[in-house]
Amino acid sequence: MPIDLTTELENAVESRRNFAIISHPDAGKTTLTEKLLLYGGAIHEAGSVKARRAQRQATSDWMAMEQQRGISITSTVLQFDYDNYQINLLDTPGHQDFSEDTYRTLAAADNAVMLIDAAKGLEPQTRKLFEVCKMRGLPIFTFVNKLDRPGREPLELLDEIEQELGLQTYAVNWPIGMGDRFQGVFDRRLQQFHLFERRAHGSRTAGETVVNLGDPRIEEVLSQDLYYQLKEDLEILEEIAADFDLAKIHAGKLTPVFFGSAMTNFGVQLFLEAFLEYAQPPETRLSSQGEMPPTYPEFTGFVFKLQANMDPKHRDRVAFIRVCTGKFERDMTVSHARTGKTVRLSRPQKLFAQGRESLDVAYPGDVIGLNNPGVFAIGDTIYNGQKLEYAGIPCFSPELFAYLKNPNPSKFKQFHKGVSELREEGAVQIMYSPDEFKRDPILAAVGQLQFEVVQFRLQQEYNVETQLEPLGFSLARWVAGGWEALEKAGRLFNTMIVKDSWERPVLLFKNEWNLQQIEADHPELKLNSTAPVGSGLQP
């Protein structure tokens, strides 16, 4: 490798940080995302979803339905620069009905930020997503949010993380007061008190007063009880808390914890600066050719997300590519691992939610958008040099099933196109009856909201009204041996046989009891709760 490319890649990797934010709904994830963009200079005024006094929407929530309901229902990529770092922020849906989109996005992340509501502590969706991060060995940074409201004791929250997640904690900063008396944080990293000034709805960066440890002014600006409570808490922390260990952070065994309020901007900038210092740069990834360091000279990447109609005027389809190794350059030609075809990567785009701008180069850790004329599927690997594939991304077992019907035959083309494009992007799993006379697609979802999104988007983006006909099943299992194994098993009772988008057999069951009955009657039939990977290596 030429020495100048080696140095170029090393410098690019060192200056990049890539992370996803995970949380339970309503913990404040979209608000925190907005405030990180505000401090990063990517936007000049934050638009909170909850407080739309100026009728602004959050930058990350670009879809019409997200703006109407004030929720995040699709992953978004937001790229911005801060303090000589290029940051790729992968914003994920908080709603549990869209957890599969979150799983796919975490496959492209190098770090995870776990957002916790100070009053509620760990919640079910946070625990579920933590397990995915743990499986992938991602470093996890914890931001305890909403300190400007009454909440649980900080020490109690640290204990809950340690006991329930088996994750050691290190408090990087410590709150001064809570609720109405929340005045700021003590930064243990820099040994400084940061006292914040409240701003209306936190739409602009918070003003702050910084006082160094040992400066007698602190007793003038802080009330005596808050000052002594802080001193007591810090003494307890020094006695019982784990030591700071960067290697343990990168191994996903120790989480740095930050306290603050995204709504009022308290502690957001401190978190961002410490995160950039502690987070791991783009990591080595496992492929069919072994471990691939980001400085490997040939370009490689994989598709982790597809999105239709980000620009409704142009009916576009965008593939989100995570760059893993080498240097991406506009108009380069690459090999497509699944099909063996050669693909020219023209018109690459830098992504910022719905907004995009063209780019010429990208490096490991970056996410680029490519127009997708039906070439890419989720999990596909593209590469230069020796053939390799990265681990694919599996589909998970859906729990709700319904026929999607088109009551207007004159809209057949739009209906077929909409269903095909939404299936490609993984908005919902789509299955079909093996009976050729039953042509209605079967929507298979984790939650009811997925159905609503599909119908909404078909209406908004393709001008097609649809009807749902629910099916009375709650479990799906893929047949390990394919159609041949299914034929050998003979007749199955209380099940429905369908095929997925890859023409593979799937069995639908009414309940767990039905599933157990089939497994007992047909021990030779091997059933899987996740789909075999369609693209890439089986993880």
Coordinates of C-alpha atoms in Angstrom, one line a residue:
M1 CA 0.0 0.0 0.0
P2 CA 1.4 3.4 -0.9
I3 CA 2.6 5.2 2.3
D4 CA 0.4 8.2 1.6
L5 CA -2.7 6.1 1.5
T6 CA -1.7 4.3 4.7
T7 CA -1.3 7.6 6.5
E8 CA -4.5 9.0 4.9
L9 CA -6.5 6.0 6.1
E10 CA -5.0 6.0 9.6
N11 CA -5.7 9.8 10.0
A12 CA -9.3 9.4 8.7
V13 CA -10.1 6.4 11.0
E14 CA -8.7 8.2 14.1
S15 CA -10.8 11.3 13.4
R16 CA -14.1 9.3 13.0
R17 CA -16.7 8.4 15.6
N18 CA -19.7 6.4 14.8
F19 CA -22.5 5.6 17.2
A20 CA -26.2 4.7 17.6
I21 CA -28.5 5.9 20.4
I22 CA -30.7 3.3 22.0
S23 CA -33.6 3.9 24.5
H24 CA -37.1 3.1 25.5
P25 CA -39.8 5.3 23.9
D26 CA -40.1 8.7 25.6
A27 CA -36.7 8.7 27.3
G28 CA -35.8 11.8 25.2
K29 CA -33.8 10.2 22.4
T30 CA -34.9 12.5 19.6
T31 CA -34.4 15.5 21.9
L32 CA -30.8 14.4 22.8
T33 CA -30.1 13.8 19.1
E34 CA -31.3 17.4 18.3
K35 CA -29.1 18.8 21.0
L36 CA -26.0 17.0 19.9
L37 CA -26.6 18.4 16.4
L38 CA -27.1 21.9 18.0
Y39 CA -23.7 21.7 19.8
G40 CA -22.1 20.2 16.8
G41 CA -23.1 23.3 14.8
A42 CA -25.1 21.1 12.4
I43 CA -28.3 23.1 13.2
H44 CA -28.8 26.5 14.7
E45 CA -32.0 25.9 16.6
A46 CA -33.2 22.6 18.1
G47 CA -36.8 21.6 17.3
S48 CA -38.1 19.4 20.1
V49 CA -40.8 17.0 19.1
K50 CA -42.7 17.6 22.4
A51 CA -42.5 21.5 22.5
R52 CA -43.4 22.7 19.0
R53 CA -44.0 26.3 19.9
A54 CA -42.6 27.5 16.6
Q55 CA -44.0 24.5 14.8
R56 CA -40.6 23.1 14.1
Q57 CA -40.0 19.3 13.7
A58 CA -37.0 17.4 14.9
T59 CA -34.3 17.1 12.2
S60 CA -34.1 13.4 12.6
D61 CA -37.9 12.8 12.3
W62 CA -38.3 13.6 8.6
M63 CA -41.2 11.3 7.6
A64 CA -44.7 12.8 7.6
M65 CA -46.1 10.3 10.0
E66 CA -43.2 10.9 12.5
Q67 CA -43.9 14.7 12.4
Q68 CA -47.6 14.1 12.9
R69 CA -47.3 11.7 15.9
G70 CA -44.1 13.1 17.4
I71 CA -42.4 9.6 17.4
S72 CA -39.4 8.1 15.6
I73 CA -40.3 5.3 13.3
T74 CA -37.4 5.0 11.0
S75 CA -33.6 5.0 11.4
T76 CA -31.8 8.1 10.2
V77 CA -28.1 8.9 9.6
L78 CA -26.8 12.4 10.7
Q79 CA -23.3 13.3 9.8
F80 CA -21.6 16.4 11.3
D81 CA -18.2 17.7 12.4
Y82 CA -17.2 18.7 15.9
D83 CA -13.7 19.6 17.2
N84 CA -11.8 18.0 14.3
Y85 CA -13.9 14.8 14.5
Q86 CA -16.4 13.6 11.9
I87 CA -19.4 12.1 13.6
N88 CA -21.8 9.6 12.1
L89 CA -24.8 9.5 14.4
L90 CA -27.2 6.6 13.7
D91 CA -30.6 7.7 15.1
T92 CA -32.8 4.7 15.7
P93 CA -36.6 4.3 16.4
G94 CA -37.4 4.1 20.1
H95 CA -40.7 2.4 19.5
Q96 CA -40.6 -1.3 20.1
D97 CA -42.6 -2.0 17.0
F98 CA -39.6 -0.9 15.0
S99 CA -36.9 -2.8 16.9
E100 CA -35.8 -4.7 13.8
D101 CA -34.8 -1.5 12.1
T102 CA -32.8 -0.7 15.3
Y103 CA -31.1 -4.2 15.2
R104 CA -30.0 -3.5 11.6
T105 CA -28.7 -0.1 12.5
L106 CA -26.7 -1.4 15.4
A107 CA -24.9 -3.7 12.9
A108 CA -23.4 -0.6 11.4
A109 CA -22.4 1.1 14.7
D110 CA -19.1 1.1 16.6
N111 CA -20.4 2.5 19.8
A112 CA -23.8 2.8 21.5
V113 CA -25.3 5.5 23.7
M114 CA -27.9 4.1 26.1
L115 CA -30.3 6.8 27.2
I116 CA -32.2 6.4 30.5
D117 CA -35.0 8.5 32.0
A118 CA -33.8 9.5 35.5
A119 CA -37.3 8.9 37.0
K120 CA -37.9 5.5 35.4
G121 CA -34.5 3.9 35.2
L122 CA -34.0 0.9 33.0
E123 CA -37.1 0.0 30.9
P124 CA -38.0 -3.1 28.8
Q125 CA -36.9 -1.8 25.4
T126 CA -33.6 -0.5 26.8
R127 CA -32.8 -3.9 28.3
K128 CA -33.7 -5.6 25.0
L129 CA -31.5 -3.3 22.9
F130 CA -28.7 -3.6 25.5
E131 CA -28.6 -7.3 24.9
V132 CA -28.1 -6.7 21.2
C133 CA -25.2 -4.3 21.9
K134 CA -23.7 -6.9 24.4
M135 CA -23.9 -9.6 21.7
R136 CA -21.9 -7.3 19.4
G137 CA -19.5 -6.3 22.1
L138 CA -20.2 -2.6 21.5
P139 CA -18.9 0.0 24.0
I140 CA -21.9 1.5 25.8
F141 CA -22.1 5.1 27.0
T142 CA -25.0 5.9 29.4
F143 CA -26.7 9.3 29.5
V144 CA -29.1 9.7 32.4
N145 CA -31.7 12.2 31.1
K146 CA -34.4 14.5 32.5
L147 CA -32.5 15.6 35.7
D148 CA -34.5 18.8 35.5
R149 CA -37.5 16.7 36.7
P150 CA -38.0 14.8 39.9
G151 CA -36.2 11.4 39.6
R152 CA -34.5 8.6 41.4
E153 CA -31.2 8.9 43.3
P154 CA -28.2 8.8 41.0
L155 CA -26.5 6.1 43.2
E156 CA -29.6 4.0 42.9
L157 CA -29.6 4.3 39.1
L158 CA -25.9 3.3 38.9
D159 CA -26.7 0.3 41.1
E160 CA -29.6 -0.8 38.9
I161 CA -27.4 -0.7 35.8
E162 CA -24.7 -2.8 37.6
Q163 CA -27.2 -5.3 39.1
E164 CA -29.6 -5.8 36.1
L165 CA -27.2 -5.5 33.2
G166 CA -24.0 -6.9 34.8
L167 CA -22.2 -3.7 33.5
Q168 CA -19.8 -1.8 35.7
T169 CA -20.3 1.9 35.9
Y170 CA -18.0 4.9 36.0
A171 CA -19.7 8.3 36.6
V172 CA -17.9 10.8 34.5
N173 CA -19.9 13.6 35.9
W174 CA -22.3 14.0 38.9
P175 CA -25.5 16.0 39.2
I176 CA -25.7 19.1 41.4
G177 CA -29.3 18.9 42.7
M178 CA -32.3 17.4 40.9
G179 CA -35.7 18.5 39.6
D180 CA -36.3 22.3 40.1
R181 CA -33.0 22.4 42.0
F182 CA -30.9 20.9 39.3
Q183 CA -28.2 23.5 38.7
G184 CA -25.5 21.6 36.8
V185 CA -22.9 18.9 37.1
F186 CA -19.5 18.3 38.6
D187 CA -17.2 17.0 35.8
R188 CA -14.9 14.4 37.4
R189 CA -12.8 14.2 34.2
L190 CA -11.8 17.9 34.4
Q191 CA -12.4 18.4 38.1
Q192 CA -14.7 21.4 37.4
F193 CA -18.2 22.5 38.4
H194 CA -20.4 23.4 35.5
L195 CA -23.4 25.5 36.5
F196 CA -26.0 26.0 33.8
E197 CA -28.3 28.9 33.0
R198 CA -31.8 27.8 31.9
R199 CA -33.0 28.9 28.5
A200 CA -36.5 28.8 27.2
H201 CA -37.1 25.2 26.0
G202 CA -33.4 24.7 25.3
S203 CA -33.7 25.7 21.7
R204 CA -30.2 27.3 21.8
T205 CA -27.0 26.2 23.6
A206 CA -27.1 26.7 27.4
G207 CA -25.0 29.4 29.0
E208 CA -22.8 28.1 31.8
T209 CA -20.5 29.2 34.6
V210 CA -17.4 27.0 35.1
V211 CA -15.7 26.9 38.5
N212 CA -12.5 24.8 39.2
L213 CA -12.4 22.5 42.1
G214 CA -10.8 24.3 45.1
D215 CA -12.0 27.7 44.0
P216 CA -13.8 29.3 47.0
R217 CA -16.4 30.9 44.7
I218 CA -18.3 27.6 44.5
E219 CA -19.6 28.2 48.1
E220 CA -21.0 31.6 47.0
V221 CA -22.8 30.3 43.9
L222 CA -24.1 27.0 45.3
S223 CA -26.5 26.7 48.3
Q224 CA -24.8 25.1 51.3
D225 CA -27.0 22.0 51.4
L226 CA -26.4 21.2 47.7
Y227 CA -22.7 21.8 48.1
Y228 CA -22.4 19.4 51.1
Q229 CA -24.6 16.8 49.4
L230 CA -22.4 16.8 46.4
K231 CA -19.2 16.5 48.5
E232 CA -20.8 13.5 50.3
D233 CA -21.8 11.8 47.1
L234 CA -18.4 12.2 45.5
E235 CA -16.7 10.7 48.6
I236 CA -19.0 7.7 48.4
L237 CA -18.2 7.4 44.6
E238 CA -14.5 7.4 45.3
E239 CA -14.9 4.6 47.9
I240 CA -17.3 2.2 46.0
A241 CA -17.1 3.0 42.3
A242 CA -15.0 1.1 39.7
D243 CA -11.9 2.7 38.4
F244 CA -11.8 4.3 35.0
D245 CA -10.5 1.8 32.4
L246 CA -10.6 2.7 28.7
A247 CA -9.9 -1.0 27.7
K248 CA -12.9 -2.1 29.7
I249 CA -15.1 0.6 28.0
H250 CA -14.0 -0.6 24.6
A251 CA -14.7 -4.2 25.5
G252 CA -18.3 -3.3 26.6
K253 CA -17.7 -4.2 30.2
L254 CA -17.6 -0.7 31.8
T255 CA -20.0 2.1 30.9
P256 CA -19.1 5.8 31.4
V257 CA -22.2 7.5 32.9
F258 CA -23.2 11.1 32.3
F259 CA -26.0 13.0 33.9
G260 CA -27.9 15.9 32.3
S261 CA -31.1 17.2 30.7
A262 CA -31.4 17.2 26.9
M263 CA -34.4 19.4 27.1
T264 CA -32.6 22.2 28.8
N265 CA -29.2 21.4 27.3
F266 CA -27.6 20.8 30.7
G267 CA -24.6 18.5 30.3
V268 CA -25.0 17.8 26.6
Q269 CA -21.8 19.5 25.5
L270 CA -19.8 17.8 28.3
F271 CA -21.1 14.5 27.2
L272 CA -20.2 15.0 23.6
E273 CA -16.7 16.1 24.4
A274 CA -16.0 13.2 26.7
F275 CA -17.6 10.7 24.3
L276 CA -15.3 11.8 21.5
E277 CA -12.3 11.2 23.7
Y278 CA -13.4 7.8 25.1
A279 CA -15.3 6.2 22.1
Q280 CA -13.6 3.7 19.9
P281 CA -12.8 4.7 16.4
P282 CA -14.1 2.4 13.5
E283 CA -13.3 -1.1 14.5
T284 CA -12.0 -4.3 12.8
R285 CA -14.8 -6.4 11.3
L286 CA -15.1 -10.1 10.8
S287 CA -15.5 -11.3 7.2
S288 CA -15.3 -14.5 5.2
Q289 CA -11.6 -13.6 4.8
G290 CA -11.0 -13.2 8.5
E291 CA -10.7 -9.9 10.5
M292 CA -10.5 -6.8 8.3
P293 CA -8.9 -3.8 9.9
P294 CA -10.3 -0.4 8.8
T295 CA -6.9 0.5 7.3
Y296 CA -7.0 -2.5 4.9
P297 CA -6.3 -0.6 1.5
E298 CA -9.2 -2.0 -0.6
F299 CA -12.7 -0.5 -0.3
T300 CA -15.3 -2.8 1.4
G301 CA -18.7 -2.0 2.9
F302 CA -22.1 -3.5 3.5
V303 CA -25.8 -2.4 3.2
F304 CA -27.6 -2.1 6.5
K305 CA -30.6 -0.2 5.5
L306 CA -32.8 0.7 2.4
Q307 CA -35.2 3.6 2.3
A308 CA -37.7 4.4 -0.3
N309 CA -39.0 7.9 -1.1
M310 CA -36.8 10.0 1.1
D311 CA -37.4 12.5 -1.6
P312 CA -41.1 12.0 -2.6
K313 CA -40.7 14.2 -5.7
H314 CA -38.2 11.9 -7.2
R315 CA -39.5 8.5 -6.0
D316 CA -35.9 7.5 -5.0
R317 CA -34.6 4.4 -3.3
V318 CA -31.5 4.9 -1.2
A319 CA -29.1 2.2 0.1
F320 CA -27.3 3.0 3.3
I321 CA -23.7 1.7 3.1
R322 CA -21.4 1.4 6.1
V323 CA -17.8 1.8 4.9
C324 CA -15.7 -0.8 6.6
T325 CA -12.3 -0.6 5.0
G326 CA -10.3 1.4 2.5
K327 CA -11.3 4.6 0.7
F328 CA -14.5 5.1 -1.1
E329 CA -14.4 7.4 -4.2
R330 CA -17.2 8.7 -6.4
D331 CA -17.8 6.7 -9.6
M332 CA -15.6 3.8 -8.4
T333 CA -16.5 0.3 -9.6
V334 CA -17.0 -2.5 -7.1
S335 CA -18.0 -6.1 -7.0
H336 CA -21.3 -7.2 -5.5
A337 CA -20.7 -10.3 -3.4
R338 CA -24.2 -11.8 -3.6
T339 CA -24.7 -11.5 -7.3
G340 CA -21.2 -11.5 -8.6
K341 CA -22.0 -8.5 -10.7
T342 CA -19.9 -5.3 -11.1
V343 CA -21.6 -2.1 -9.9
R344 CA -20.6 1.5 -10.6
L345 CA -21.2 3.7 -7.5
S346 CA -22.3 6.9 -9.1
R347 CA -24.0 9.9 -7.3
P348 CA -23.0 9.0 -3.8
Q349 CA -24.6 11.1 -1.1
K350 CA -23.7 12.4 2.4
L351 CA -26.8 11.9 4.5
F352 CA -28.3 14.3 7.0
A353 CA -31.7 12.9 7.9
Q354 CA -33.8 13.7 4.7
G355 CA -31.3 16.2 3.4
R356 CA -28.4 15.0 1.3
E357 CA -25.5 16.4 -0.5
S358 CA -23.1 14.8 -3.0
L359 CA -19.7 13.6 -1.8
D360 CA -16.5 12.6 -3.4
V361 CA -14.7 10.4 -0.8
A362 CA -15.6 8.5 2.4
Y363 CA -13.6 6.5 4.9
P364 CA -14.2 3.6 7.4
G365 CA -16.9 4.5 9.9
D366 CA -18.8 6.8 7.4
V367 CA -22.2 6.0 6.0
I368 CA -23.0 6.9 2.4
G369 CA -26.2 6.9 0.5
L370 CA -26.4 5.3 -2.9
N371 CA -29.2 5.2 -5.4
N372 CA -30.6 1.7 -5.4
P373 CA -32.3 0.7 -8.7
G374 CA -33.2 -2.7 -7.2
V375 CA -29.5 -3.9 -7.0
F376 CA -29.0 -4.0 -3.3
A377 CA -30.6 -6.0 -0.5
I378 CA -30.1 -5.5 3.3
G379 CA -26.9 -7.3 4.3
D380 CA -25.2 -7.2 0.9
T381 CA -21.4 -6.8 0.8
I382 CA -19.6 -4.7 -1.9
Y383 CA -15.9 -4.9 -2.2
N384 CA -12.7 -4.3 -4.3
G385 CA -9.8 -6.7 -4.3
Q386 CA -10.3 -10.2 -3.0
K387 CA -13.8 -11.5 -2.6
L388 CA -15.2 -11.3 0.9
E389 CA -18.5 -11.0 2.7
Y390 CA -19.5 -9.6 6.0
A391 CA -22.0 -11.2 8.4
G392 CA -25.6 -10.7 7.1
I393 CA -28.5 -9.3 9.0
P394 CA -31.2 -11.8 10.0
C395 CA -35.0 -11.2 10.1
F396 CA -36.7 -11.8 13.4
S397 CA -40.0 -13.7 14.1
P398 CA -43.0 -11.4 13.6
E399 CA -46.0 -11.7 15.9
L400 CA -48.9 -10.1 13.8
F401 CA -50.0 -11.2 10.4
A402 CA -52.6 -9.8 8.0
Y403 CA -53.5 -10.0 4.3
L404 CA -53.0 -6.6 2.6
K405 CA -55.7 -6.0 0.0
N406 CA -55.9 -3.6 -2.8
P407 CA -59.7 -2.7 -3.3
N408 CA -59.0 -0.7 -6.5
P409 CA -57.8 -2.9 -9.4
S410 CA -56.9 0.2 -11.5
K411 CA -54.2 0.9 -8.9
F412 CA -52.5 -2.5 -9.2
K413 CA -49.2 -1.2 -10.6
Q414 CA -48.8 1.4 -7.8
F415 CA -49.9 -1.2 -5.2
H416 CA -47.3 -3.7 -6.5
K417 CA -44.6 -1.1 -6.7
G418 CA -45.3 0.2 -3.2
V419 CA -45.3 -3.2 -1.6
S420 CA -42.1 -4.2 -3.4
E421 CA -40.2 -1.1 -2.4
L422 CA -41.4 -1.2 1.3
R423 CA -40.5 -4.9 1.4
E424 CA -37.0 -4.1 0.1
E425 CA -36.3 -1.5 2.8
G426 CA -37.5 -3.9 5.6
A427 CA -40.4 -1.6 6.8
V428 CA -42.3 -4.9 7.3
Q429 CA -41.8 -8.5 6.4
I430 CA -43.9 -9.6 3.5
M431 CA -44.9 -13.2 2.9
Y432 CA -47.1 -14.9 0.3
S433 CA -49.3 -18.0 0.1
P434 CA -47.7 -20.8 -1.9
D435 CA -51.1 -21.1 -3.7
E436 CA -50.6 -19.0 -6.9
F437 CA -54.3 -18.1 -6.9
K438 CA -53.9 -16.2 -3.6
R439 CA -52.0 -13.1 -4.7
D440 CA -52.6 -10.8 -1.8
P441 CA -49.4 -10.2 0.2
I442 CA -49.3 -11.1 3.9
L443 CA -47.8 -8.4 6.1
A444 CA -45.8 -9.9 9.0
A445 CA -44.9 -7.4 11.8
V446 CA -43.6 -7.1 15.3
G447 CA -46.2 -4.5 16.3
Q448 CA -49.4 -3.0 15.1
L449 CA -47.8 0.4 14.4
Q450 CA -45.8 -1.2 11.5
F451 CA -49.1 -2.1 9.8
E452 CA -50.3 1.5 10.2
V453 CA -47.0 2.9 8.8
V454 CA -47.2 0.6 5.7
Q455 CA -50.8 1.7 5.0
F456 CA -50.0 5.3 5.6
R457 CA -47.0 5.3 3.3
L458 CA -48.8 3.4 0.6
Q459 CA -51.5 6.2 0.7
Q460 CA -49.0 9.1 1.0
E461 CA -46.2 8.0 -1.3
Y462 CA -48.0 5.8 -3.8
N463 CA -51.6 7.1 -3.7
V464 CA -53.0 3.6 -2.9
E465 CA -55.8 2.9 -0.4
T466 CA -55.5 -0.5 1.2
Q467 CA -57.4 -2.8 3.5
L468 CA -56.1 -5.2 6.1
E469 CA -57.6 -8.7 6.8
P470 CA -56.0 -10.0 10.1
L471 CA -54.9 -13.6 10.3
G472 CA -55.2 -15.4 13.7
F473 CA -51.5 -16.3 14.1
S474 CA -48.9 -15.1 16.5
L475 CA -45.7 -17.0 15.7
A476 CA -43.5 -17.6 12.6
R477 CA -40.9 -20.3 12.2
W478 CA -38.6 -20.9 9.2
V479 CA -38.1 -24.5 8.1
A480 CA -34.4 -25.3 8.3
G481 CA -34.4 -27.9 5.5
G482 CA -36.5 -25.9 3.1
W483 CA -39.4 -27.2 1.0
E484 CA -37.9 -30.7 0.8
A485 CA -37.9 -31.1 4.6
L486 CA -41.4 -29.8 4.8
E487 CA -42.7 -32.3 2.2
K488 CA -41.1 -35.2 4.1
A489 CA -42.9 -34.1 7.3
G490 CA -46.3 -34.6 5.7
R491 CA -49.5 -33.0 6.8
L492 CA -49.2 -30.4 9.6
F493 CA -52.3 -29.4 11.7
N494 CA -53.2 -26.0 13.1
T495 CA -50.5 -24.2 11.0
M496 CA -50.4 -22.1 7.9
I497 CA -47.7 -22.6 5.3
V498 CA -46.4 -19.4 3.6
K499 CA -43.3 -18.4 1.8
D500 CA -41.1 -15.4 2.5
S501 CA -39.6 -12.9 0.1
W502 CA -36.7 -15.4 -0.7
E503 CA -39.2 -18.1 -1.5
R504 CA -38.4 -20.0 1.7
P505 CA -41.1 -22.0 3.6
V506 CA -42.4 -20.4 6.8
L507 CA -44.9 -21.9 9.3
L508 CA -47.4 -19.7 11.1
F509 CA -48.7 -20.9 14.5
K510 CA -51.7 -19.6 16.5
N511 CA -49.8 -19.8 19.8
E512 CA -46.8 -21.4 21.6
W513 CA -48.9 -24.5 22.4
N514 CA -49.5 -25.2 18.7
L515 CA -45.8 -24.8 18.0
Q516 CA -44.8 -27.2 20.8
Q517 CA -47.4 -29.7 19.5
I518 CA -45.9 -29.7 16.0
E519 CA -42.3 -30.0 17.4
A520 CA -43.4 -33.0 19.5
D521 CA -45.2 -34.7 16.5
H522 CA -42.4 -34.0 14.0
P523 CA -39.1 -34.1 15.9
E524 CA -37.3 -34.4 12.5
L525 CA -38.5 -30.9 11.5
K526 CA -36.0 -28.2 12.5
L527 CA -37.6 -24.8 13.0
N528 CA -35.8 -21.5 13.4
S529 CA -37.2 -18.3 15.0
T530 CA -34.9 -16.1 12.8
A531 CA -34.8 -16.3 9.1
P532 CA -31.6 -17.6 7.4
V533 CA -29.6 -14.7 6.2
G534 CA -30.5 -13.7 2.6
S535 CA -27.3 -11.7 2.0
G536 CA -23.9 -12.0 3.5
L537 CA -22.5 -14.7 5.9
Q538 CA -24.7 -16.4 8.5
P539 CA -23.7 -14.5 11.7

